[in-house]
């Protein structure tokens, strides 16, 4: 199991950064480990249900299993669960999804559970909080490259294009002062260059998607919804037409490799990987 976790989650994490994308290891961990290997093991061994502590809900309506946001909006984890399907949802329980975190902590305290005062788990699934650059450096070598403006003008250096993500503001060295804060607006891992620019260059109102998944298993070609492009991020009105998401407004920092999740009010329609 450890080797499979390394292969399906950790190797994916490294490979995505190597290829210039920003991975979403928690989505992959839920898909491949919690509701992949673990779920499959439970079903093969005769268990009726799998229960986890995700802040999300399952509701059956008209013979269809719906995935809903958790009641506690500040802890909602539905974003990480968009790859679930009907068979899985029919056998999954989310017992904390109808409660707020403070209620859960009170129950834990009343029952003298050691987790009552433990901090919330953060960071990479099963690993926790890490310095991403330091973590990547274990497998990916540093290699100095150029920081350039959109017109190709060299203005500084960085330690390897794969270590950075779209929208990042620090971690590279600028030798020619530009007067405004600069953000990573593009990465070229083949030539090991970072293109930087002012914040307004990072606002986009449309993007392509791939690996599209719908919770009910029914393909939808053209529909309106709200979308979330990061965990607990704002919800934006959008139209999804095949592999294009068109937003009603420009949004900052859309990063290839991350997930976009489609919502209809509290219900998760599905999601995809940003291309």
Short mmCIF file of C-alpha atoms in Angstrom, two decimals, residues 121-228:
data_model
loop_
_atom_site.label_atom_id
_atom_site.label_comp_id
_atom_site.label_asym_id
_atom_site.label_seq_id
_atom_site.Cartn_x
_atom_site.Cartn_y
_atom_site.Cartn_z
CA UNK A 121 -4.70 18.54 9.39
CA UNK A 122 -3.13 20.62 6.62
CA UNK A 123 -0.79 20.16 3.70
CA UNK A 124 -0.29 17.11 1.49
CA UNK A 125 -2.61 14.14 2.08
CA UNK A 126 -1.06 11.71 4.66
CA UNK A 127 2.15 13.77 4.79
CA UNK A 128 1.03 17.08 6.27
CA UNK A 129 2.50 20.54 5.97
CA UNK A 130 5.78 20.73 4.09
CA UNK A 131 7.86 23.38 2.42
CA UNK A 132 6.97 22.60 -1.21
CA UNK A 133 10.32 23.74 -2.61
CA UNK A 134 12.23 21.70 -0.04
CA UNK A 135 9.99 18.67 -0.64
CA UNK A 136 10.47 18.88 -4.42
CA UNK A 137 14.23 19.31 -4.02
CA UNK A 138 14.46 15.71 -2.76
CA UNK A 139 13.67 14.48 -6.28
CA UNK A 140 14.16 17.48 -8.58
CA UNK A 141 17.50 19.25 -8.92
CA UNK A 142 17.82 23.00 -8.74
CA UNK A 143 18.90 24.64 -12.00
CA UNK A 144 19.35 28.38 -12.37
CA UNK A 145 17.31 29.92 -15.19
CA UNK A 146 16.20 33.31 -16.48
CA UNK A 147 13.35 35.45 -15.23
CA UNK A 148 11.96 37.39 -18.20
CA UNK A 149 9.23 39.87 -19.03
CA UNK A 150 6.57 39.12 -21.65
CA UNK A 151 8.74 40.70 -24.36
CA UNK A 152 11.67 38.40 -23.49
CA UNK A 153 13.74 40.98 -21.59
CA UNK A 154 15.85 39.23 -18.94
CA UNK A 155 15.46 40.87 -15.54
CA UNK A 156 16.61 38.20 -13.07
CA UNK A 157 17.16 34.55 -12.18
CA UNK A 158 15.35 31.67 -10.48
CA UNK A 159 16.30 28.21 -9.13
CA UNK A 160 14.30 26.04 -11.53
CA UNK A 161 11.02 26.76 -13.31
CA UNK A 162 9.39 23.58 -11.94
CA UNK A 163 9.56 24.91 -8.36
CA UNK A 164 7.16 27.78 -9.05
CA UNK A 165 3.44 28.11 -9.55
CA UNK A 166 1.31 30.54 -11.53
CA UNK A 167 0.62 33.63 -9.43
CA UNK A 168 3.64 33.19 -7.16
CA UNK A 169 5.18 36.50 -6.12
CA UNK A 170 8.38 35.49 -4.30
CA UNK A 171 11.25 33.03 -4.60
CA UNK A 172 12.97 34.50 -7.66
CA UNK A 173 15.63 37.24 -7.84
CA UNK A 174 15.11 40.46 -9.77
CA UNK A 175 18.25 42.34 -10.83
CA UNK A 176 16.44 45.11 -12.73
CA UNK A 177 13.85 46.90 -10.59
CA UNK A 178 10.50 47.24 -12.39
CA UNK A 179 8.62 49.48 -9.94
CA UNK A 180 5.66 47.12 -9.34
CA UNK A 181 5.30 43.74 -7.60
CA UNK A 182 5.89 40.93 -10.10
CA UNK A 183 4.14 37.57 -10.30
CA UNK A 184 4.83 34.37 -12.24
CA UNK A 185 2.51 34.50 -15.26
CA UNK A 186 4.03 31.63 -17.26
CA UNK A 187 6.51 28.78 -16.87
CA UNK A 188 8.58 27.12 -19.59
CA UNK A 189 10.15 24.02 -18.07
CA UNK A 190 11.79 22.99 -21.35
CA UNK A 191 13.81 26.20 -21.56
CA UNK A 192 13.79 26.72 -17.77
CA UNK A 193 12.42 30.25 -17.91
CA UNK A 194 9.88 32.10 -15.80
CA UNK A 195 7.84 34.88 -17.33
CA UNK A 196 6.74 37.47 -14.78
CA UNK A 197 4.43 40.44 -14.94
CA UNK A 198 2.12 42.67 -12.96
CA UNK A 199 -0.91 41.28 -11.17
CA UNK A 200 -3.43 42.33 -13.82
CA UNK A 201 -1.75 39.97 -16.32
CA UNK A 202 -2.90 37.03 -14.18
CA UNK A 203 -6.61 37.73 -14.56
CA UNK A 204 -8.39 35.41 -17.03
CA UNK A 205 -12.06 34.95 -17.83
CA UNK A 206 -11.79 31.59 -19.63
CA UNK A 207 -9.67 28.46 -19.64
CA UNK A 208 -9.50 24.98 -21.13
CA UNK A 209 -10.14 21.81 -19.13
CA UNK A 210 -9.44 18.08 -19.46
CA UNK A 211 -10.26 14.81 -17.61
CA UNK A 212 -13.86 15.97 -17.10
CA UNK A 213 -15.94 13.93 -14.63
CA UNK A 214 -19.64 14.13 -13.78
CA UNK A 215 -20.97 12.77 -10.47
CA UNK A 216 -24.10 11.30 -12.08
CA UNK A 217 -22.12 9.77 -14.95
CA UNK A 218 -24.06 11.72 -17.59
CA UNK A 219 -21.99 13.83 -19.99
CA UNK A 220 -23.07 17.47 -20.23
CA UNK A 221 -21.91 19.53 -23.20
CA UNK A 222 -23.16 23.03 -22.40
CA UNK A 223 -24.38 24.14 -18.98
CA UNK A 224 -24.35 27.01 -16.51
CA UNK A 225 -23.06 26.57 -12.97
CA UNK A 226 -20.80 28.12 -10.37
CA UNK A 227 -17.18 27.01 -10.24
CA UNK A 228 -14.42 26.88 -7.67
#
